[in-house]
mmCIF file of C-alpha atoms in Angstrom:
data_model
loop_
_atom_site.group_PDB
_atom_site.id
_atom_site.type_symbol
_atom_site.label_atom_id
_atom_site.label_comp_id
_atom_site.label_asym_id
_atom_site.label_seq_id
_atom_site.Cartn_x
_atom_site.Cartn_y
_atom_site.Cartn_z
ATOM 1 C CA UNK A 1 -58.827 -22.175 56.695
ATOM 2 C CA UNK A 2 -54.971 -23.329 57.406
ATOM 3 C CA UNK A 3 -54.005 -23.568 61.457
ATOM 4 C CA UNK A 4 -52.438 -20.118 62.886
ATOM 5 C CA UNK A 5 -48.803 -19.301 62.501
ATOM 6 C CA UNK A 6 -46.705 -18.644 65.230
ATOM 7 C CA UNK A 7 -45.330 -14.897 66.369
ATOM 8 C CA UNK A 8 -43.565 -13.454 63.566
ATOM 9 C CA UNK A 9 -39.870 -13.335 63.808
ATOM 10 C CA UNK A 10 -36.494 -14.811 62.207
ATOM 11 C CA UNK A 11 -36.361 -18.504 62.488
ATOM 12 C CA UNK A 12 -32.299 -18.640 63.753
ATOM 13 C CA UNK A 13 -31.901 -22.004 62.624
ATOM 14 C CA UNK A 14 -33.464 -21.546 59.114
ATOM 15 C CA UNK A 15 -31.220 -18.578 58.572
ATOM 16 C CA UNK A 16 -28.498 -20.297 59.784
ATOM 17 C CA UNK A 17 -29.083 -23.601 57.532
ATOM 18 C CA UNK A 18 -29.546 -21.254 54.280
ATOM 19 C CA UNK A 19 -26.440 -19.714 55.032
ATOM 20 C CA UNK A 20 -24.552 -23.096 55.169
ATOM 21 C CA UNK A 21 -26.422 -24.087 52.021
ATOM 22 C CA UNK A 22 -25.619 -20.603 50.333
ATOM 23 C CA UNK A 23 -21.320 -20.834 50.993
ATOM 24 C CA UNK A 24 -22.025 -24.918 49.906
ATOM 25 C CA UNK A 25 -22.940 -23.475 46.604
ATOM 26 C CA UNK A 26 -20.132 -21.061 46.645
ATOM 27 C CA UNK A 27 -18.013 -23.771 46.657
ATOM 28 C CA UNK A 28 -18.957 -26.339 44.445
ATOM 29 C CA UNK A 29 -20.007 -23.871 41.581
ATOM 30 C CA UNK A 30 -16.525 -22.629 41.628
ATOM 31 C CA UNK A 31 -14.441 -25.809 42.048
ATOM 32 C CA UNK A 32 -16.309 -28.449 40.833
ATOM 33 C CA UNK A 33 -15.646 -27.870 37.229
ATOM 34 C CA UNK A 34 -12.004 -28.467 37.685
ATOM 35 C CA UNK A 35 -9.607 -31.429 37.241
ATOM 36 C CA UNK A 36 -7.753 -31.372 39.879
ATOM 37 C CA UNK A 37 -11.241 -31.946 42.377
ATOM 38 C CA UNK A 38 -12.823 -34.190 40.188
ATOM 39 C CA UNK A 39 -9.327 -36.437 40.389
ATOM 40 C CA UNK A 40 -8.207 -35.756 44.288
ATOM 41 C CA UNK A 41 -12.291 -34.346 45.941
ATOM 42 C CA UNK A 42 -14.872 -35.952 43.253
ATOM 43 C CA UNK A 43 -17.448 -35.328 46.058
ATOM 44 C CA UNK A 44 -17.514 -31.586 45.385
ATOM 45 C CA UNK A 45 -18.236 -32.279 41.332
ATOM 46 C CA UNK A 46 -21.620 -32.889 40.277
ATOM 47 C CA UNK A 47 -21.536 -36.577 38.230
ATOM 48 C CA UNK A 48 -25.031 -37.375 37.073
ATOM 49 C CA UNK A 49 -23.946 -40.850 38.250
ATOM 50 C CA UNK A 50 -24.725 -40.289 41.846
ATOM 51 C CA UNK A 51 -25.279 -37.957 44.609
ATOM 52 C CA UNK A 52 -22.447 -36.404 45.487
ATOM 53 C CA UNK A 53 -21.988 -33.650 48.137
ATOM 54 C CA UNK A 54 -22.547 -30.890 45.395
ATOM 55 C CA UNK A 55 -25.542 -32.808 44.841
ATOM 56 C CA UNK A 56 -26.803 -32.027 48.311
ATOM 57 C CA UNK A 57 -26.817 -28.477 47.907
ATOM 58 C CA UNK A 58 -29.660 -27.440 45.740
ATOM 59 C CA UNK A 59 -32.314 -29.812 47.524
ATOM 60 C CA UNK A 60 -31.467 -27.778 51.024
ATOM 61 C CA UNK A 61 -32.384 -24.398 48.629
ATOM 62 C CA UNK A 62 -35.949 -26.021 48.099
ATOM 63 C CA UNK A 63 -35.952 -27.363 51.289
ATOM 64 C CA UNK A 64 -35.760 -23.840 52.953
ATOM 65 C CA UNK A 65 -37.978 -22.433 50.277
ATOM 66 C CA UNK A 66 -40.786 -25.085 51.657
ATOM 67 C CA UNK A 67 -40.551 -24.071 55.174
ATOM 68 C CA UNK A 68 -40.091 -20.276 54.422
ATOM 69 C CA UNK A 69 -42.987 -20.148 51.550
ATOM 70 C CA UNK A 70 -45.737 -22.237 53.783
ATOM 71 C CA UNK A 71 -44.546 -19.685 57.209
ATOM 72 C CA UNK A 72 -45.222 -16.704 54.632
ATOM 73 C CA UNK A 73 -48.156 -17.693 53.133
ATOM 74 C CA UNK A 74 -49.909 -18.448 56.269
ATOM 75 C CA UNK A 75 -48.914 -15.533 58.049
ATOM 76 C CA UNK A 76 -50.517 -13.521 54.653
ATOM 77 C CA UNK A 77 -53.643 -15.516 54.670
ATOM 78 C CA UNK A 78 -54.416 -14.581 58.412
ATOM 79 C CA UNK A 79 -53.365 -10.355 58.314
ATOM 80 C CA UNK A 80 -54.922 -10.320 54.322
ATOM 81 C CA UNK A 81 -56.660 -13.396 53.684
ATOM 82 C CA UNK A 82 -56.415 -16.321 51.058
ATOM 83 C CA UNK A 83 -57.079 -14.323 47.659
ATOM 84 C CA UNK A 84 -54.291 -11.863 48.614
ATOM 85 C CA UNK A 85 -52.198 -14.616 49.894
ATOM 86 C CA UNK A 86 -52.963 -16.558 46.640
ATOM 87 C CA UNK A 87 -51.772 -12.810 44.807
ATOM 88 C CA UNK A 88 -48.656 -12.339 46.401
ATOM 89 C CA UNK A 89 -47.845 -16.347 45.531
ATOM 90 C CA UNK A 90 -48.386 -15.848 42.239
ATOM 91 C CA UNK A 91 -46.807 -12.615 41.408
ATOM 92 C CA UNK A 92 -43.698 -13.556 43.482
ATOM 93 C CA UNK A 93 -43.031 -16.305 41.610
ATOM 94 C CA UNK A 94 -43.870 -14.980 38.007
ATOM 95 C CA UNK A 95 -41.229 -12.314 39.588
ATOM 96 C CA UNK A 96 -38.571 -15.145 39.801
ATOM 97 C CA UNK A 97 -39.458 -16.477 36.834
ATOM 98 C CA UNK A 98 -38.514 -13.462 34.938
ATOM 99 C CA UNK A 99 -35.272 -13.061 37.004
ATOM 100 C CA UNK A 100 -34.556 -16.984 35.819
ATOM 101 C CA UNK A 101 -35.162 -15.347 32.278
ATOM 102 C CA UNK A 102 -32.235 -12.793 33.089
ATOM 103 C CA UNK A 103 -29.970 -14.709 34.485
ATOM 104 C CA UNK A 104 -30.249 -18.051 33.256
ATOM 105 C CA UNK A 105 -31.315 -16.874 29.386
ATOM 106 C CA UNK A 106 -33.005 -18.829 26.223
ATOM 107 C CA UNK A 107 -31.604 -21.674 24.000
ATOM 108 C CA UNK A 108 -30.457 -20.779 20.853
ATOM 109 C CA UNK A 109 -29.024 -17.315 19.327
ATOM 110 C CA UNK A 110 -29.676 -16.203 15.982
ATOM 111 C CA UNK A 111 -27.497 -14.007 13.625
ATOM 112 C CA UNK A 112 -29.806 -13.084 11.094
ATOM 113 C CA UNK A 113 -33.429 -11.901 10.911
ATOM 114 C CA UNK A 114 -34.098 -14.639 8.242
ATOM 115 C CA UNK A 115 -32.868 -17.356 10.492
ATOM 116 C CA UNK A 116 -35.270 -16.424 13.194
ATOM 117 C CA UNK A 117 -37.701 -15.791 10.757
ATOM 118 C CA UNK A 118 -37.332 -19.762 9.226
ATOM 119 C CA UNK A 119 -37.704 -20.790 12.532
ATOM 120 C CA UNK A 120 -41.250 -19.205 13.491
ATOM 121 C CA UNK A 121 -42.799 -18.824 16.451
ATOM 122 C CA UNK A 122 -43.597 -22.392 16.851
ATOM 123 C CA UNK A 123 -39.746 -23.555 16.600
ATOM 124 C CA UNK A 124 -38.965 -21.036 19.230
ATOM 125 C CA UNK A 125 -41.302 -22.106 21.383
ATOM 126 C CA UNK A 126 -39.951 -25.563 20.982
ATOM 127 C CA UNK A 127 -36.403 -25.128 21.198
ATOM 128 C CA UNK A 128 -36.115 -21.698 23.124
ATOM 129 C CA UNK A 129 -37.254 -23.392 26.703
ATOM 130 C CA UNK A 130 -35.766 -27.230 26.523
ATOM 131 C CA UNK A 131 -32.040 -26.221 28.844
ATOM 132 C CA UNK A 132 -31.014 -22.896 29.596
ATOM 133 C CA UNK A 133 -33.873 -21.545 31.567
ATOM 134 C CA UNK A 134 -34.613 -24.672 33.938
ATOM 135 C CA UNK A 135 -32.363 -23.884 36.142
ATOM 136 C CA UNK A 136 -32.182 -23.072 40.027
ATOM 137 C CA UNK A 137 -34.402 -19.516 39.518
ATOM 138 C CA UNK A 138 -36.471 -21.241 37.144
ATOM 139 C CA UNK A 139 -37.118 -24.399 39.175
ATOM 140 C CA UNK A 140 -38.170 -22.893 42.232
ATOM 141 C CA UNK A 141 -40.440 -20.665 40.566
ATOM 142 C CA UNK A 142 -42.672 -23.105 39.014
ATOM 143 C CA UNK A 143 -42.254 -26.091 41.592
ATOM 144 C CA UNK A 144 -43.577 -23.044 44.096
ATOM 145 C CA UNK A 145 -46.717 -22.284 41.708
ATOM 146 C CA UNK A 146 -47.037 -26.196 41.312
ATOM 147 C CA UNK A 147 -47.490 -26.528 44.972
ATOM 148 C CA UNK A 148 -49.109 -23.299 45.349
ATOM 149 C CA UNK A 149 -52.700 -25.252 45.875
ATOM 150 C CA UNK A 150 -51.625 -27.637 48.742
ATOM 151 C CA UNK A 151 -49.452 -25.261 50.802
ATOM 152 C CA UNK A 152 -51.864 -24.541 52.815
ATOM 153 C CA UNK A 153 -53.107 -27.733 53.331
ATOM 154 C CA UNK A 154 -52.958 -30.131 56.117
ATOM 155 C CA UNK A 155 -49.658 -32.815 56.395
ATOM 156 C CA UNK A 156 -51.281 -35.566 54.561
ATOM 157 C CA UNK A 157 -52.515 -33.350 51.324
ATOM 158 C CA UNK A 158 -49.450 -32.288 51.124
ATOM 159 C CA UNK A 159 -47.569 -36.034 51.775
ATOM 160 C CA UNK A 160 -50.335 -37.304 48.790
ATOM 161 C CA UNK A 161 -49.246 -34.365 46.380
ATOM 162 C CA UNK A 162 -45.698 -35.099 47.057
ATOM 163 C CA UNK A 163 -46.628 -38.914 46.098
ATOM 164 C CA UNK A 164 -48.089 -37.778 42.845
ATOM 165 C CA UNK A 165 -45.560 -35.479 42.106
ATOM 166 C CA UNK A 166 -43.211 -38.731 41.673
ATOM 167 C CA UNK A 167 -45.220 -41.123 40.244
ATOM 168 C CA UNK A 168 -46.345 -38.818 37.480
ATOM 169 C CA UNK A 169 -42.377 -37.743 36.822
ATOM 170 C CA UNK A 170 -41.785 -41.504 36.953
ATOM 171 C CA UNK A 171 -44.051 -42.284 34.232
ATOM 172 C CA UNK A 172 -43.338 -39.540 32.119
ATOM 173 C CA UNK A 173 -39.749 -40.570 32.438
ATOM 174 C CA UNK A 174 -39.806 -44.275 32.242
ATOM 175 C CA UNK A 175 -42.780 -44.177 29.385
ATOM 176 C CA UNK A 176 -43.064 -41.023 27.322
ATOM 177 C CA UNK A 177 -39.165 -41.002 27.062
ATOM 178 C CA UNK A 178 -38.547 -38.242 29.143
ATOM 179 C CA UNK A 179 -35.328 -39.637 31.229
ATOM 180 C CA UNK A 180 -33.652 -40.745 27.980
ATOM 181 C CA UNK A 181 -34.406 -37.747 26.402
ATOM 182 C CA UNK A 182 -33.213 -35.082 29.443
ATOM 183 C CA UNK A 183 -30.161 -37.092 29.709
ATOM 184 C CA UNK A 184 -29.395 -36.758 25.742
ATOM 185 C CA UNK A 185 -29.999 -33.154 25.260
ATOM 186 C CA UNK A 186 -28.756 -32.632 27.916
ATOM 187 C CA UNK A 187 -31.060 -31.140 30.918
ATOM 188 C CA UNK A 188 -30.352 -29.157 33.641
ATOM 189 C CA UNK A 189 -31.682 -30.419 37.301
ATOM 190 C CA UNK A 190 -34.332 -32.438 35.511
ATOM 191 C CA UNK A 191 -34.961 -30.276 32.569
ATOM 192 C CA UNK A 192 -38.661 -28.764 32.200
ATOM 193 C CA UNK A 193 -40.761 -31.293 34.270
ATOM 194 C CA UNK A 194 -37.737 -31.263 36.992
ATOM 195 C CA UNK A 195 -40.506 -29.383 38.725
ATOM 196 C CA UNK A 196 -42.628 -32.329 39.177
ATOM 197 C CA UNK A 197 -39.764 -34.268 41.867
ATOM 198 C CA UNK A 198 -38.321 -30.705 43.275
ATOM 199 C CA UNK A 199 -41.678 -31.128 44.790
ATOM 200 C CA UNK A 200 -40.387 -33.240 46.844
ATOM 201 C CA UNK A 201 -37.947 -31.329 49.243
ATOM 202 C CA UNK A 202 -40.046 -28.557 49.094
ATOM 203 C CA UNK A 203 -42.866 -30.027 50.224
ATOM 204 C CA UNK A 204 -40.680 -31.870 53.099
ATOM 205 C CA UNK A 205 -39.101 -28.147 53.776
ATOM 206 C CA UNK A 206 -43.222 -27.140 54.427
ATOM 207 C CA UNK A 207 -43.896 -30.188 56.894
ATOM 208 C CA UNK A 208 -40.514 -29.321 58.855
ATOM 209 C CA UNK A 209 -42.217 -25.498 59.595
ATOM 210 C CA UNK A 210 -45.234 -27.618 61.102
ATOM 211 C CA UNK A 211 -42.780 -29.062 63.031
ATOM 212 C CA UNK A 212 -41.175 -26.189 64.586
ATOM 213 C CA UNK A 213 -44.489 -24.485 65.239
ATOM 214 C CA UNK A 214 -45.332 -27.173 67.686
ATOM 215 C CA UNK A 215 -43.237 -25.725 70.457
ATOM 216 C CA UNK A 216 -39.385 -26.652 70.767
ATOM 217 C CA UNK A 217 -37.708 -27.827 67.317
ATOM 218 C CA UNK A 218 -38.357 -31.730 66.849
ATOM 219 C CA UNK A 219 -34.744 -32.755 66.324
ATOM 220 C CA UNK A 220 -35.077 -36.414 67.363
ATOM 221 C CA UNK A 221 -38.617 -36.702 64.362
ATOM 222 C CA UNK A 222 -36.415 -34.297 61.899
ATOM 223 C CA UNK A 223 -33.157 -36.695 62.488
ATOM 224 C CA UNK A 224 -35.750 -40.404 62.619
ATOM 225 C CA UNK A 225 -38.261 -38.693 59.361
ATOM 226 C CA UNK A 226 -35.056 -37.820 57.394
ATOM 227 C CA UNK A 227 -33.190 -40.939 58.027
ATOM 228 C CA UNK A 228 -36.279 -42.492 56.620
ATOM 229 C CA UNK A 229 -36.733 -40.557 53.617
ATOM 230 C CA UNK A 230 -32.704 -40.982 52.964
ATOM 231 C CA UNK A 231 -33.243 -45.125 53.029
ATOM 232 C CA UNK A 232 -36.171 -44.869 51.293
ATOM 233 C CA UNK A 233 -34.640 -42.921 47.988
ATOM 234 C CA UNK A 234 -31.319 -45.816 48.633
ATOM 235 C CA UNK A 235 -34.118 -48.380 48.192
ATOM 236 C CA UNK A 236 -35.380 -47.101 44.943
ATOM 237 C CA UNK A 237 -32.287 -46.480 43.493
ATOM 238 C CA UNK A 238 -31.635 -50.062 44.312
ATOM 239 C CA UNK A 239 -34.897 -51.290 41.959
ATOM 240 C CA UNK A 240 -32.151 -50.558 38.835
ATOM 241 C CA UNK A 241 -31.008 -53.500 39.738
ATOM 242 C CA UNK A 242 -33.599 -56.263 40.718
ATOM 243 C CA UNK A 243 -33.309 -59.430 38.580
ATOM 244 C CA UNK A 244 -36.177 -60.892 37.104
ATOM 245 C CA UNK A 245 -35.472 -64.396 39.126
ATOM 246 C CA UNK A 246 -35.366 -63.326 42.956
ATOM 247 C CA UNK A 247 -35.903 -66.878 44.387
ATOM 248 C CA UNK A 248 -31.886 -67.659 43.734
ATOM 249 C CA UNK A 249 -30.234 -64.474 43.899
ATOM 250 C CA UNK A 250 -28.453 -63.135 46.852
ATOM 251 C CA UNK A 251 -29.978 -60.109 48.601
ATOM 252 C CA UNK A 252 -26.315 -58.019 48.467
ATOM 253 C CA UNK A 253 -26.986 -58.406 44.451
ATOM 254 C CA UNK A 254 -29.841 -56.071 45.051
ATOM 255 C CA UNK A 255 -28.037 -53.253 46.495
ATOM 256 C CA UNK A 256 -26.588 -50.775 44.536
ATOM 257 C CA UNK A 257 -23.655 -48.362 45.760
ATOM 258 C CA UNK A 258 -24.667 -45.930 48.616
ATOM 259 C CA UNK A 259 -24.672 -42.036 48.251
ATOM 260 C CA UNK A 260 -21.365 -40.455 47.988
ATOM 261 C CA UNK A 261 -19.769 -43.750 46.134
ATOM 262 C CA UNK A 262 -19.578 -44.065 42.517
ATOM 263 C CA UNK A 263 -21.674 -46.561 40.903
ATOM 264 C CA UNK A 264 -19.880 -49.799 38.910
ATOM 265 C CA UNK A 265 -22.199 -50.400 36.820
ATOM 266 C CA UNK A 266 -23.885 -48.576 34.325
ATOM 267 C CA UNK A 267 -26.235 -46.279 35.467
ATOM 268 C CA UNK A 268 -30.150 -46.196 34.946
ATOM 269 C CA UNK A 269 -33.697 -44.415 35.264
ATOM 270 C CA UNK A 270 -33.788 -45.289 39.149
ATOM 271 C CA UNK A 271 -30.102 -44.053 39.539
ATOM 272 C CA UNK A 272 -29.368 -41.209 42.212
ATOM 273 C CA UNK A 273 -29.049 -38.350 39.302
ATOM 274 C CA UNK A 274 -29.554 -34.436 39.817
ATOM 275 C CA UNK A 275 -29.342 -34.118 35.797
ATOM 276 C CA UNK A 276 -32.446 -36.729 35.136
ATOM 277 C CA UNK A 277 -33.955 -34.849 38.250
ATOM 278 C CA UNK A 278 -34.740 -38.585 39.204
ATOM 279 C CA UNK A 279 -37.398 -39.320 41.917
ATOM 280 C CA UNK A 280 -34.550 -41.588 44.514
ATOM 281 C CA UNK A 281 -32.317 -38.535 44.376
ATOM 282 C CA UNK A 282 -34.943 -36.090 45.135
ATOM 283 C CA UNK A 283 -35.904 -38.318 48.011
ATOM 284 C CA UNK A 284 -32.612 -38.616 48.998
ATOM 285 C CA UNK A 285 -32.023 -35.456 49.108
ATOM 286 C CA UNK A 286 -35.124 -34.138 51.062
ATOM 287 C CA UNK A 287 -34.340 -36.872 53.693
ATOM 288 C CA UNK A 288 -30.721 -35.408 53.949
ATOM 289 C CA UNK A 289 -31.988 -31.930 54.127
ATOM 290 C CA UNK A 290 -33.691 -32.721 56.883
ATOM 291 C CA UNK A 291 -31.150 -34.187 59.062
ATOM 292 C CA UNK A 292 -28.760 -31.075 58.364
ATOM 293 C CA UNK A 293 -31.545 -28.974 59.491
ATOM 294 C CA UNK A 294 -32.095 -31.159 62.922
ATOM 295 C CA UNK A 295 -28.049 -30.436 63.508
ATOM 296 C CA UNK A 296 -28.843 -26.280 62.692
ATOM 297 C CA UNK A 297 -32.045 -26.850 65.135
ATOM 298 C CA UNK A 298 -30.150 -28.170 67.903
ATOM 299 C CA UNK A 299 -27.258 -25.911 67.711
ATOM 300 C CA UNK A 300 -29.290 -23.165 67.495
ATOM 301 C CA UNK A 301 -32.675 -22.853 68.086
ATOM 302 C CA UNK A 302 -32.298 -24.835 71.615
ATOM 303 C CA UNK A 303 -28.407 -23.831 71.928
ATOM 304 C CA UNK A 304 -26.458 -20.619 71.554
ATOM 305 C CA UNK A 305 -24.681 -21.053 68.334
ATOM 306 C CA UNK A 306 -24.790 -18.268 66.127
ATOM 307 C CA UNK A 307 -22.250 -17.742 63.030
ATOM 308 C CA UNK A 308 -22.034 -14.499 61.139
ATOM 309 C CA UNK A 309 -20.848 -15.706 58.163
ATOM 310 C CA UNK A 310 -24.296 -18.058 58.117
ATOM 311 C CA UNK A 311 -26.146 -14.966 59.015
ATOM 312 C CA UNK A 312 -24.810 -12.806 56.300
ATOM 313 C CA UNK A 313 -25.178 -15.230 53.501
ATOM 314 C CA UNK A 314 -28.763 -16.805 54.770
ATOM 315 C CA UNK A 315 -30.644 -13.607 54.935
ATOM 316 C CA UNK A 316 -29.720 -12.229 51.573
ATOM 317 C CA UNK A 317 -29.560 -15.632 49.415
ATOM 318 C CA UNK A 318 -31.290 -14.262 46.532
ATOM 319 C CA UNK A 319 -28.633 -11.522 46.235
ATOM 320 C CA UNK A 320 -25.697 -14.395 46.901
ATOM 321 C CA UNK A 321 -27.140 -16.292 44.248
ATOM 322 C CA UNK A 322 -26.752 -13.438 41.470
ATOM 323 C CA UNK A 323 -23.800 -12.110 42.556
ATOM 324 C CA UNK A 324 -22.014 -15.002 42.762
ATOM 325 C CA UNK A 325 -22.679 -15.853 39.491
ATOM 326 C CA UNK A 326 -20.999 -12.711 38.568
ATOM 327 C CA UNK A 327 -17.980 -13.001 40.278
ATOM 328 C CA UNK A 328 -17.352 -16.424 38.921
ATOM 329 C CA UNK A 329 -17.152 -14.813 35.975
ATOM 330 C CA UNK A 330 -14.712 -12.512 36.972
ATOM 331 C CA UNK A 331 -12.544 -14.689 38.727
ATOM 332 C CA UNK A 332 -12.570 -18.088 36.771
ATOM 333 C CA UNK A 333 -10.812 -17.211 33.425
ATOM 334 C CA UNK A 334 -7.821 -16.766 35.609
ATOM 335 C CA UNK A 335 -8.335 -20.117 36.861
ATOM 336 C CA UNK A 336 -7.380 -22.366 33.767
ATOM 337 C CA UNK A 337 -9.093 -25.826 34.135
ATOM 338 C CA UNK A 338 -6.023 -27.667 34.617
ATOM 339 C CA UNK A 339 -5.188 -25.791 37.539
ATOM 340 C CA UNK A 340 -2.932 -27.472 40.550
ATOM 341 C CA UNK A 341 -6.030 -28.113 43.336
ATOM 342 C CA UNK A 342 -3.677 -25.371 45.578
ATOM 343 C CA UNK A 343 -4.401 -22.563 42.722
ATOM 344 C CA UNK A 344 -8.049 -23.440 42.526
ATOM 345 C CA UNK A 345 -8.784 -23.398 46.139
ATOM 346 C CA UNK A 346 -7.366 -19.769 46.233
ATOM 347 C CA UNK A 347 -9.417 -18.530 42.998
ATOM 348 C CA UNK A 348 -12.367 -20.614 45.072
ATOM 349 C CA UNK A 349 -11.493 -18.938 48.383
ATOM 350 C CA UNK A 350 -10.871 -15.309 46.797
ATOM 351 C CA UNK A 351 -14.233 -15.597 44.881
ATOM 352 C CA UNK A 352 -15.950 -16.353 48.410
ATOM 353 C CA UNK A 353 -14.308 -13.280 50.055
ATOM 354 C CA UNK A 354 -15.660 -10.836 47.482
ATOM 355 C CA UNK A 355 -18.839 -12.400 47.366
ATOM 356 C CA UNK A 356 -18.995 -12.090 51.306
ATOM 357 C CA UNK A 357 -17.768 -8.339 51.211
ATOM 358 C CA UNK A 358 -20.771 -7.398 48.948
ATOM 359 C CA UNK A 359 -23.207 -9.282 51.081
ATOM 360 C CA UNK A 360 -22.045 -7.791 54.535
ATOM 361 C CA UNK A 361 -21.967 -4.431 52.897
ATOM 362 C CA UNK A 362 -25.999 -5.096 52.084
ATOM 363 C CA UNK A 363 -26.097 -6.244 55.466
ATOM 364 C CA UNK A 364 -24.658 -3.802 57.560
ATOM 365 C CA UNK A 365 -27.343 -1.464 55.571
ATOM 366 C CA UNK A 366 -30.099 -3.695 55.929
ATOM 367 C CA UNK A 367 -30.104 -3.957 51.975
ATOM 368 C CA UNK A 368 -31.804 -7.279 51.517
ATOM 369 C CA UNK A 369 -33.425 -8.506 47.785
ATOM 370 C CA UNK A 370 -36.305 -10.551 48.216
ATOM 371 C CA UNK A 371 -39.262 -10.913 45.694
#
């Protein structure tokens, strides 16, 4: 039986955090295709390389989902108990995964009926679910059924399940081929076993509601635990580079480039990459999610600060997520790809206004798409 949950209620600072995370996307999945930011702002581009600001983004997303899915599913098992808790789970996220269907689509496309036909079932299978789908939808759909038996668990499960998460992507990667191969196709945020190191943040989102239902938010533990977790993805991004003879080599030889710097050298399976979905990165980025959080915790959850534009966007994410998509695609075919960084900042900024007048519209009529 998991410990009680505390009296229901918006978490301020969780709401708050998802809508900083939510108008972060907004901006780097407009600009960060362009030119003009990967030449003058490179941290608002994804690389592959290293971890760039974009790159911080989508580990906050699983980050909240951790804390919000292990507050939900404990409040369910107490009013319903664990086999409906264990029922909503599952059909919530079978939900998103057919919304990641929708919106993210299938490989391939076929003109004929005798094409399909020469490919069979089996080829679809095989080549139908390799890119396209794994993305954000998809990822936190089956990282949420992967963790689904440990949620509920105490910290140290959950710390262990974390650990094997990793070491089993790890091996996959480093001896079944998998990093050369979702680099070479090429993968989205770690391809079809991304799930395996999205664990990862998630899992560190889950401890942080522990946290918080311990009495006032544990800034100083979320600011010391997250530091931690931030050095210890630097470190393994670092093993790249240890040389078989460490008796005469110079510790700085060990060290690779930090987060936000561009490596020199080329880059490998321990490298900081959202692409490969690679374990330092994911660890990285769980440590940094939690020392944003600690800053959203302190401003608002033991201070007054309370932004609408935050508000609007973190209570309706889901809906932000699709529509923004949408309006992308309404407003970046005016936005050539050589585009002065002054033009693409106003397509960017444009794009967020719309997306924030359909949002506070769903607000203001407590409209709000969750699954």
């Amino acid at each position: 039986m998991p410990e009680s949950t505390p009296d229901p209620g918006r978490i301020v600072s969780l709401d708050q955090f998802r809508g900083y995370t939510v108008l972060g996307m907004f901006l780097v999945n407009f600009v960060g295709s362009y030119a003009a930011i990967k030449a003058s702002l490179p941290l608002l581009a994804h690389h592959h390389t290293y971890c760039s600001y974009a790159d911080t983004i989508m580990p906050q997303f699983f980050f909240a989902v951790g804390f919000a899915y292990r507050l939900t599913f404990l409040r369910r098992w107490e009013r319903d108990g664990p086999r409906a808790a264990w029922a909503h789970a599952i059909r919530r996220n079978l939900g998103l995964l057919l919304l990641g269907f929708v919106i993210h689509h299938l490989d391939g496309k076929y003109n004929s009926w005798a094409k399909l036909r020469e490919l069979g079932l089996g080829g679809f299978l095989q080549t139908a679910f390799q890119r396209s789908f794994f993305q954000t939808l998809t990822h936190i759909g089956v990282t949420s059924l992967w963790v689904l038996p440990v949620i509920a668990a105490r910290p140290a499960i959950r710390i262990l399940y974390a650990l094997f998460s990793a070491i089993l992507f790890h091996y996959l990667s480093a001896e079944w081929g998998y990093y050369e191969w979702v680099l070479k196709r090429p993968g989205i945020d770690g391809g079809p076993l991304g799930f395996l190191t999205w664990t990862i943040p998630l899992l560190v989102g889950s401890l942080a509601y522990d946290a918080m239902t311990e009495g006032k938010p544990a800034v100083l533990r979320f600011v010391f635990w997250g530091a931690m977790l931030c050095l210890l993805g630097y470190a393994l991004s670092c093993l790249g580079r240890v040389p078989t003879d460490l008796a005469g080599s110079d510790w700085r030889a060990l060290l690779v480039e930090p987060p936000f710097v561009p490596p020199a050298e080329k880059v490998n399976i321990w490298t900081m990459s959202q692409r490969a979905g690679s374990v330092s990165y994911l660890t990285f980025g769980a440590g940094f999610s939690l020392v944003v959080f600690a800053l959203f915790a302190l401003a608002c959850d033991r201070g007054p600060v309370r932004i609408g534009l935050f508000r609007t966007l973190g209570t309706n994410a889901l809906a932000g997520y699709i529509i923004h998509d949408l309006v992308n695609g309404a407003i970046k075919p005016l936005v050539p790809s050589d585009s002065p960084l002054w033009y693409v900042f106003t397509g960017c900024g444009l794009s967020l206004m719309i997306c924030y007048l359909f949002l506070r519209y769903l607000e203001k009529r407590a409209l709000f798409l969750k699954l």
